[in-house]
mmCIF file of C-alpha atoms in Angstrom:
data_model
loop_
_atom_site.group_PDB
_atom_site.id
_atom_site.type_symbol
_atom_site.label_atom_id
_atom_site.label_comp_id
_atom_site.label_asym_id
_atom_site.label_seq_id
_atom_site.Cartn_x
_atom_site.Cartn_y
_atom_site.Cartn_z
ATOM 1 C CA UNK Q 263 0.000 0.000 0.000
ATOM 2 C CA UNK Q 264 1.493 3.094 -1.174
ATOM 3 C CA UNK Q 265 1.250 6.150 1.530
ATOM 4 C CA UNK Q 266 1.122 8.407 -1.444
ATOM 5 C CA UNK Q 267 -0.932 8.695 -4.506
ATOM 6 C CA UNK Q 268 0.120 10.445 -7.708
ATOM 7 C CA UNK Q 269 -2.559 10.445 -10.446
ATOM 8 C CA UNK Q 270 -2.611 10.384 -13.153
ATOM 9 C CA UNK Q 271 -0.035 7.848 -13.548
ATOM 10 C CA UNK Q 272 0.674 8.265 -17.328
ATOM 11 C CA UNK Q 273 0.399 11.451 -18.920
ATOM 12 C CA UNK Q 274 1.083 12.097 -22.717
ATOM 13 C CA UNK Q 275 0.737 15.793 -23.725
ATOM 14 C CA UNK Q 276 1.575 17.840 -26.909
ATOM 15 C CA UNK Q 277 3.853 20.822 -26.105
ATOM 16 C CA UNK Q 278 2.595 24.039 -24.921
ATOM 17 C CA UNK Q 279 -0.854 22.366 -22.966
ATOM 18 C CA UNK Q 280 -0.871 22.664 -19.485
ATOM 19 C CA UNK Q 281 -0.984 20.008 -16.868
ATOM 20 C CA UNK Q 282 -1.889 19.107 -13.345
ATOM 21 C CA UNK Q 283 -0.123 16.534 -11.634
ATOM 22 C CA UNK Q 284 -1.721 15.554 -7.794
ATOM 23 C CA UNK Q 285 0.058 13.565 -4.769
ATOM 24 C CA UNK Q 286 -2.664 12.851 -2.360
ATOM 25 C CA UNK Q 287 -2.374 10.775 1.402
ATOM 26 C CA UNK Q 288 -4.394 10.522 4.340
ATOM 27 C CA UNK Q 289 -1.724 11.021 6.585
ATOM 28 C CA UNK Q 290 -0.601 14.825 7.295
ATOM 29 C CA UNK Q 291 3.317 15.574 6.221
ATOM 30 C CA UNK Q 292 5.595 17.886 8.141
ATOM 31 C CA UNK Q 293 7.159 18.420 4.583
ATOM 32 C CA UNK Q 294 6.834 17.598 0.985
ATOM 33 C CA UNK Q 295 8.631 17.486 -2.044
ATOM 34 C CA UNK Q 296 8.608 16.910 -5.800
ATOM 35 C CA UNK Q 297 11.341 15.360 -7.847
ATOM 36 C CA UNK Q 298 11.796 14.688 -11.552
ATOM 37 C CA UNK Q 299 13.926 11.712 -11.998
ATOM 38 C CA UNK Q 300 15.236 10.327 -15.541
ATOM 39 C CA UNK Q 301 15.671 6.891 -16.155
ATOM 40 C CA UNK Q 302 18.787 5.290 -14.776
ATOM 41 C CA UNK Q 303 19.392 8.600 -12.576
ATOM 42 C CA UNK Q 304 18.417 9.466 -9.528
ATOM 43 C CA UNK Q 305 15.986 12.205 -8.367
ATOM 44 C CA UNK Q 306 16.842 15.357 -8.827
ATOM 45 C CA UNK Q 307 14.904 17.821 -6.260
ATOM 46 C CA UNK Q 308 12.711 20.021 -7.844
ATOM 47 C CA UNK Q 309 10.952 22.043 -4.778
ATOM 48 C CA UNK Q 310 10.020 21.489 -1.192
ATOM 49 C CA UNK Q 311 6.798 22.429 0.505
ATOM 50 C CA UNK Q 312 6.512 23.156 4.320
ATOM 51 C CA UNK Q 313 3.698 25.186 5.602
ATOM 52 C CA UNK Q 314 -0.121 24.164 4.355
ATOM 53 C CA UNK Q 315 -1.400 26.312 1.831
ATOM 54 C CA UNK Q 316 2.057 27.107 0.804
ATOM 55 C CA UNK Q 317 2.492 27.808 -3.254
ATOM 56 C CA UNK Q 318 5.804 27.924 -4.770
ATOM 57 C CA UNK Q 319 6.943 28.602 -8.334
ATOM 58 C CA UNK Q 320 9.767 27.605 -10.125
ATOM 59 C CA UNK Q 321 9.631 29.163 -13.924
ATOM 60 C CA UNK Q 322 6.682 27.286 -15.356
ATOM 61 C CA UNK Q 323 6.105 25.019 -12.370
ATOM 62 C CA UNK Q 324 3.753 25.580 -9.691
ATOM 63 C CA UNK Q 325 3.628 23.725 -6.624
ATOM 64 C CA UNK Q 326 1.084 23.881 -3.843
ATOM 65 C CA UNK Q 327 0.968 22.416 -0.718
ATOM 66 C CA UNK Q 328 -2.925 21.355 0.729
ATOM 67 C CA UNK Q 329 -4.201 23.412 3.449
ATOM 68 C CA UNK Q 330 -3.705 20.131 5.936
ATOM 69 C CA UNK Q 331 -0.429 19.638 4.825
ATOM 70 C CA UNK Q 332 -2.382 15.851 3.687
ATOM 71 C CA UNK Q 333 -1.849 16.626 -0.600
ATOM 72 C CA UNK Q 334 -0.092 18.521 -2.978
ATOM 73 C CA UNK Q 335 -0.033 19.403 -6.409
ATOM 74 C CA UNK Q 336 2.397 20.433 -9.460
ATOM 75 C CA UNK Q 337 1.080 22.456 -12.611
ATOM 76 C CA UNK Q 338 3.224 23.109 -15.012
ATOM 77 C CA UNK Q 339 2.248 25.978 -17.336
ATOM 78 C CA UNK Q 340 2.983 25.514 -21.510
ATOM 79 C CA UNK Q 341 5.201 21.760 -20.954
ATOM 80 C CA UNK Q 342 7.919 21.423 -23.311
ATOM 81 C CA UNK Q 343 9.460 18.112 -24.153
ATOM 82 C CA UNK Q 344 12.395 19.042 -21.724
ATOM 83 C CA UNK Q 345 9.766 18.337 -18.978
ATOM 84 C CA UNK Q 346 9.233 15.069 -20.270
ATOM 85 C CA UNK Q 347 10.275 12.383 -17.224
ATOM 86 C CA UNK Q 348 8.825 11.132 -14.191
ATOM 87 C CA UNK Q 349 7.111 13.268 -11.352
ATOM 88 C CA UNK Q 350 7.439 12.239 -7.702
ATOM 89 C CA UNK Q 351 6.225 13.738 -4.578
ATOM 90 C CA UNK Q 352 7.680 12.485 -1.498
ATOM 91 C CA UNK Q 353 6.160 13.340 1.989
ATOM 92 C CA UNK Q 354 8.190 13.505 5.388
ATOM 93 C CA UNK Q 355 5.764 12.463 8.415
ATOM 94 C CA UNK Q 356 8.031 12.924 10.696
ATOM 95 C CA UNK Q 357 11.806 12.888 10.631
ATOM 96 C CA UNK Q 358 12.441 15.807 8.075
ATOM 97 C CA UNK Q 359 14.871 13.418 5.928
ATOM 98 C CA UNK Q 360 12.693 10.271 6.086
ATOM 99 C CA UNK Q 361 10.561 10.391 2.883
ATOM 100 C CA UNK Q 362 8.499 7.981 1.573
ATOM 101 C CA UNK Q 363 7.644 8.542 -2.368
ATOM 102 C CA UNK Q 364 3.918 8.346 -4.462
ATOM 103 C CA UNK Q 365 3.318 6.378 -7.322
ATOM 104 C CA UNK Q 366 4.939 8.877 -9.759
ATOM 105 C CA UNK Q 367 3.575 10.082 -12.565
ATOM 106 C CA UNK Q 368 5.425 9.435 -16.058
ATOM 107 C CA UNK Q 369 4.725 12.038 -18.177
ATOM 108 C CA UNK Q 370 5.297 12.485 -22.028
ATOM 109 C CA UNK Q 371 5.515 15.753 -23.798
ATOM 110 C CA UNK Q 372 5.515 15.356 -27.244
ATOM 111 C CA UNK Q 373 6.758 18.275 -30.301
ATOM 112 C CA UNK B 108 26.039 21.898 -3.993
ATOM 113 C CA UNK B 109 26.174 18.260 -1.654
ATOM 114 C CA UNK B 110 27.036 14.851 -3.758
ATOM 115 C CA UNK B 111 26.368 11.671 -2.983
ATOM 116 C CA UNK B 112 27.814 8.549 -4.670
ATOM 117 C CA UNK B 113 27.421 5.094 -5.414
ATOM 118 C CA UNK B 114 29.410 2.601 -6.300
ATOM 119 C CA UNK B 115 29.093 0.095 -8.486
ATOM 120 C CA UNK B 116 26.495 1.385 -10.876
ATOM 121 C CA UNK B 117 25.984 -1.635 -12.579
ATOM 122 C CA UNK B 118 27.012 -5.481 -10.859
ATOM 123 C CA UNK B 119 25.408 -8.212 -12.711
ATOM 124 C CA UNK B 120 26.073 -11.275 -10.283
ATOM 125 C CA UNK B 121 25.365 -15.300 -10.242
ATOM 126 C CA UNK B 122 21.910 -16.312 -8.089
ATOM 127 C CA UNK B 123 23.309 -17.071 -4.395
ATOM 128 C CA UNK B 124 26.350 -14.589 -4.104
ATOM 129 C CA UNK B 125 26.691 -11.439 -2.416
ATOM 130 C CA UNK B 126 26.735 -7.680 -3.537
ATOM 131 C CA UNK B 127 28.102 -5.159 -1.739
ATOM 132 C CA UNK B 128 26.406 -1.476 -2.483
ATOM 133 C CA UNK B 129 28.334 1.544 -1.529
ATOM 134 C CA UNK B 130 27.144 4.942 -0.804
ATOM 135 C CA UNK B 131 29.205 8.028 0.267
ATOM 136 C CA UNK B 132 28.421 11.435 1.012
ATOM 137 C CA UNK B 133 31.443 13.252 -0.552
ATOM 138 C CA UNK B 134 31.304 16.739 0.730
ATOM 139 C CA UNK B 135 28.940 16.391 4.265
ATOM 140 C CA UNK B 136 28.679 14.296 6.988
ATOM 141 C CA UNK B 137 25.483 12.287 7.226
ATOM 142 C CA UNK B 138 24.453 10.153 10.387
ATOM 143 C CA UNK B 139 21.255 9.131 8.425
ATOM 144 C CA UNK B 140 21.469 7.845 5.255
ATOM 145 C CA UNK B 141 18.345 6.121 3.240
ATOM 146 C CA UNK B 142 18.210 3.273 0.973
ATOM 147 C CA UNK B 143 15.315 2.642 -1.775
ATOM 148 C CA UNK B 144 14.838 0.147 -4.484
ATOM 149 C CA UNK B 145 12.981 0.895 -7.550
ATOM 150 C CA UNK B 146 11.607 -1.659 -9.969
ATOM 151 C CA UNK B 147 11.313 -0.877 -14.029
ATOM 152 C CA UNK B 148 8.724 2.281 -14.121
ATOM 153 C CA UNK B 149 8.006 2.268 -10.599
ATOM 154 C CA UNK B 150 8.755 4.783 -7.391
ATOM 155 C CA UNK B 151 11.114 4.432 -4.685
ATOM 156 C CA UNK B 152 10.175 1.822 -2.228
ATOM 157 C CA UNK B 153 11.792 3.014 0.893
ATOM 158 C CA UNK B 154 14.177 -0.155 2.142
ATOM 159 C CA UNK B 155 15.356 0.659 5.518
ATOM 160 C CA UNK B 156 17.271 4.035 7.316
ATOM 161 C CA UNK B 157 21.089 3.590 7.881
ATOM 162 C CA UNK B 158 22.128 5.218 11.260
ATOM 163 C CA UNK B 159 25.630 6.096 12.055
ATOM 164 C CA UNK B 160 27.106 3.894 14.991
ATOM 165 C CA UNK B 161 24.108 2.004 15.279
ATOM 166 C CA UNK B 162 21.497 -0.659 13.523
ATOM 167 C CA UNK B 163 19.709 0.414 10.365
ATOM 168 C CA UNK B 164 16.132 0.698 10.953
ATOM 169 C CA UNK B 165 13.817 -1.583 8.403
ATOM 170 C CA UNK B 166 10.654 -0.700 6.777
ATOM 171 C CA UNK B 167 8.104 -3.446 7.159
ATOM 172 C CA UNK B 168 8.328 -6.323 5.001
ATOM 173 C CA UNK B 169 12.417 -5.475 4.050
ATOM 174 C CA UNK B 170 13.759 -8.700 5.256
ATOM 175 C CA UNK B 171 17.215 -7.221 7.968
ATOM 176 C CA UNK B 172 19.283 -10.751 6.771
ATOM 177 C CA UNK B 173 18.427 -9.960 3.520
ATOM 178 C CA UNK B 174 19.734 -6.669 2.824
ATOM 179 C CA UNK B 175 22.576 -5.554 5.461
ATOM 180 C CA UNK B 176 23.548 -2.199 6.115
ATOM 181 C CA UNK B 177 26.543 -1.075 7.697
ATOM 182 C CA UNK B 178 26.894 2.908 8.481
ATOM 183 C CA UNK B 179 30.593 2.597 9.774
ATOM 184 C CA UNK B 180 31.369 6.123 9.331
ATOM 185 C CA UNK B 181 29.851 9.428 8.738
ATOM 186 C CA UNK B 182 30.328 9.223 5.260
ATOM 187 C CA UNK B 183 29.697 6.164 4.485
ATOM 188 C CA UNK B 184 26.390 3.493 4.209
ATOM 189 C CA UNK B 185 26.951 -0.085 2.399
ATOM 190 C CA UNK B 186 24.129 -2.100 1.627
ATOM 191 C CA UNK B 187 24.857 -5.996 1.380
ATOM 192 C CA UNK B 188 22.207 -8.177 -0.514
ATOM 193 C CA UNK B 189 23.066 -11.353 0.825
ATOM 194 C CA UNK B 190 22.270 -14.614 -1.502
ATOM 195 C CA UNK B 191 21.222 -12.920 -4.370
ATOM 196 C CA UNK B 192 18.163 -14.447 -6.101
ATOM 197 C CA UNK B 193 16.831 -13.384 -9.831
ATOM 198 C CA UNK B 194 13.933 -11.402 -7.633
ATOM 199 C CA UNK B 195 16.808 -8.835 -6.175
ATOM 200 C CA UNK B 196 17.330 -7.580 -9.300
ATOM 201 C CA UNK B 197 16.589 -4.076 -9.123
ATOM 202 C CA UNK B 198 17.678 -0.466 -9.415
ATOM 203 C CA UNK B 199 19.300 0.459 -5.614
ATOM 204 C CA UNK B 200 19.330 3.936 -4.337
ATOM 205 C CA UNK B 201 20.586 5.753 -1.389
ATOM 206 C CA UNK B 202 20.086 8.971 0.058
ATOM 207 C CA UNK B 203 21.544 11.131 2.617
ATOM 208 C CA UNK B 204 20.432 14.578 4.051
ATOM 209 C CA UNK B 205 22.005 17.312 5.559
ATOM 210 C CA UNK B 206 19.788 16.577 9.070
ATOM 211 C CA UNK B 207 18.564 19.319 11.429
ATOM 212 C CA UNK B 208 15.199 20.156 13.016
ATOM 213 C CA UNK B 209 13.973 21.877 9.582
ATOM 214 C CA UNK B 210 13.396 19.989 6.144
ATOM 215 C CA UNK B 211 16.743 19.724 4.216
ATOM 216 C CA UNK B 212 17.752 18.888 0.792
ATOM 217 C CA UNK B 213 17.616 15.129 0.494
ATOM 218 C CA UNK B 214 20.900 13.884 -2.082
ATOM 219 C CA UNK B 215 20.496 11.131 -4.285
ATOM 220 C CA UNK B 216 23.103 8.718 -5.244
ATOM 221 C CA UNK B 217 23.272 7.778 -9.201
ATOM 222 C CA UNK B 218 21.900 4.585 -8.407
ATOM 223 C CA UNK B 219 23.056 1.208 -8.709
ATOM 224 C CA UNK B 220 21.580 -1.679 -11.159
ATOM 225 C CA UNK B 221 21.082 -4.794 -9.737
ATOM 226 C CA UNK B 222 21.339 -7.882 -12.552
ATOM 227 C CA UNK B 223 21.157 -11.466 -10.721
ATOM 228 C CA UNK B 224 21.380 -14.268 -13.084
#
């Protein structure tokens, strides 16, 4: 049983539509964050979310962090096929370097 | 910014040996470092948390005599998958973060492929 679920799982896009990936739990997270990882690599951090309701940006990424700290959720604005790779949120429940990781989400962006 | 590196990347081995899985923080000191596996298109299963100067701590259902870990030194975690079997085979990563009361960066290793025959 997965603590975290990413939906959708697969997600095939033409470049320039926008997207919504979601990370939702039942259990509450001191902290959060999202990683892009490509295959054979590890993840590479992308942003980290602390305080419910929080709502970072990073260029054409936005990431917001559920009012009960329980979900999160990355939109990214115009995808390009650069942004093509797989999406994980990670939550920390307690220890702030413990993590466990959702589903991921693979996502496609094609030209 | 903070590395952290594995070693081997790739170690194909024969069902029933051992494989020894190095991770090293290169430029911190890490008392806690983390060790996932991660199957063909799947997440990071988190395996077990490797604590300086003391026993790792397992996530339930990661079987302790399976997969040893051994956090010797600050900088460094090894993970030993003891008689191998074609079901190991998998993509191995560690982790280590820079610690604290406040959410830190958490560094990935490259990752190292598992291949038992």
């Amino acid at each position: 049983t997965q603590l975290l679920e990413q939906s959708p799982q697969f997600l095939s896009i033409q470049e320039g539509e926008n997207l919504t990936v979601y990370c939702n739990s039942s259990s509450v997270f001191s902290s959060l964050q999202w990683y892009r990882q490509e295959p054979g690599e590890g993840p590479v951090l992308l942003v980290t979310v602390v305080t419910g309701g929080e709502v970072k940006k990073l260029k054409r990424l936005t990431f917001q962090f559920g009012d009960a700290r329980k979900d999160s959720s990355l939109h990214i604005t115009a995808a390009q096929p650069g942004d093509t790779g797989l999406y994980l949120c990670a939550g920390a429940v307690r220890d702030f370097n413990k993590f466990y990781f959702g589903s991921g989400t693979k996502l496609n962006v094609k030209p | 910014g903070a590395v952290v590196s594995q070693h081997p990347s790739r170690v194909i081995c024969k069902s029933g040996t051992s494989v020894k899985i190095e991770c090293r923080s290169l430029d911190f000191q890490a008392t806690t470092m983390f060790w996932y596996r991660q199957f063909p298109k799947q997440s990071l299963m988190l395996m077990a948390t490797s604590n300086e100067g003391s026993k790792a701590t397992y996530e339930q259902g990661v079987e302790k005599d399976k997969f040893l870990i051994n956090h010797a030194s600050l900088t460094l975690s090894t993970l030993t998958v003891t008689s191998a079997h074609p079901e190991d085979s998998s993509f191995y990563i560690c982790s280590a973060g820079t610690g604290g009361p406040r959410p830190g960066e958490l560094f990935f290793g490259e990752g190292s492929r598992l291949t038992v025959l």
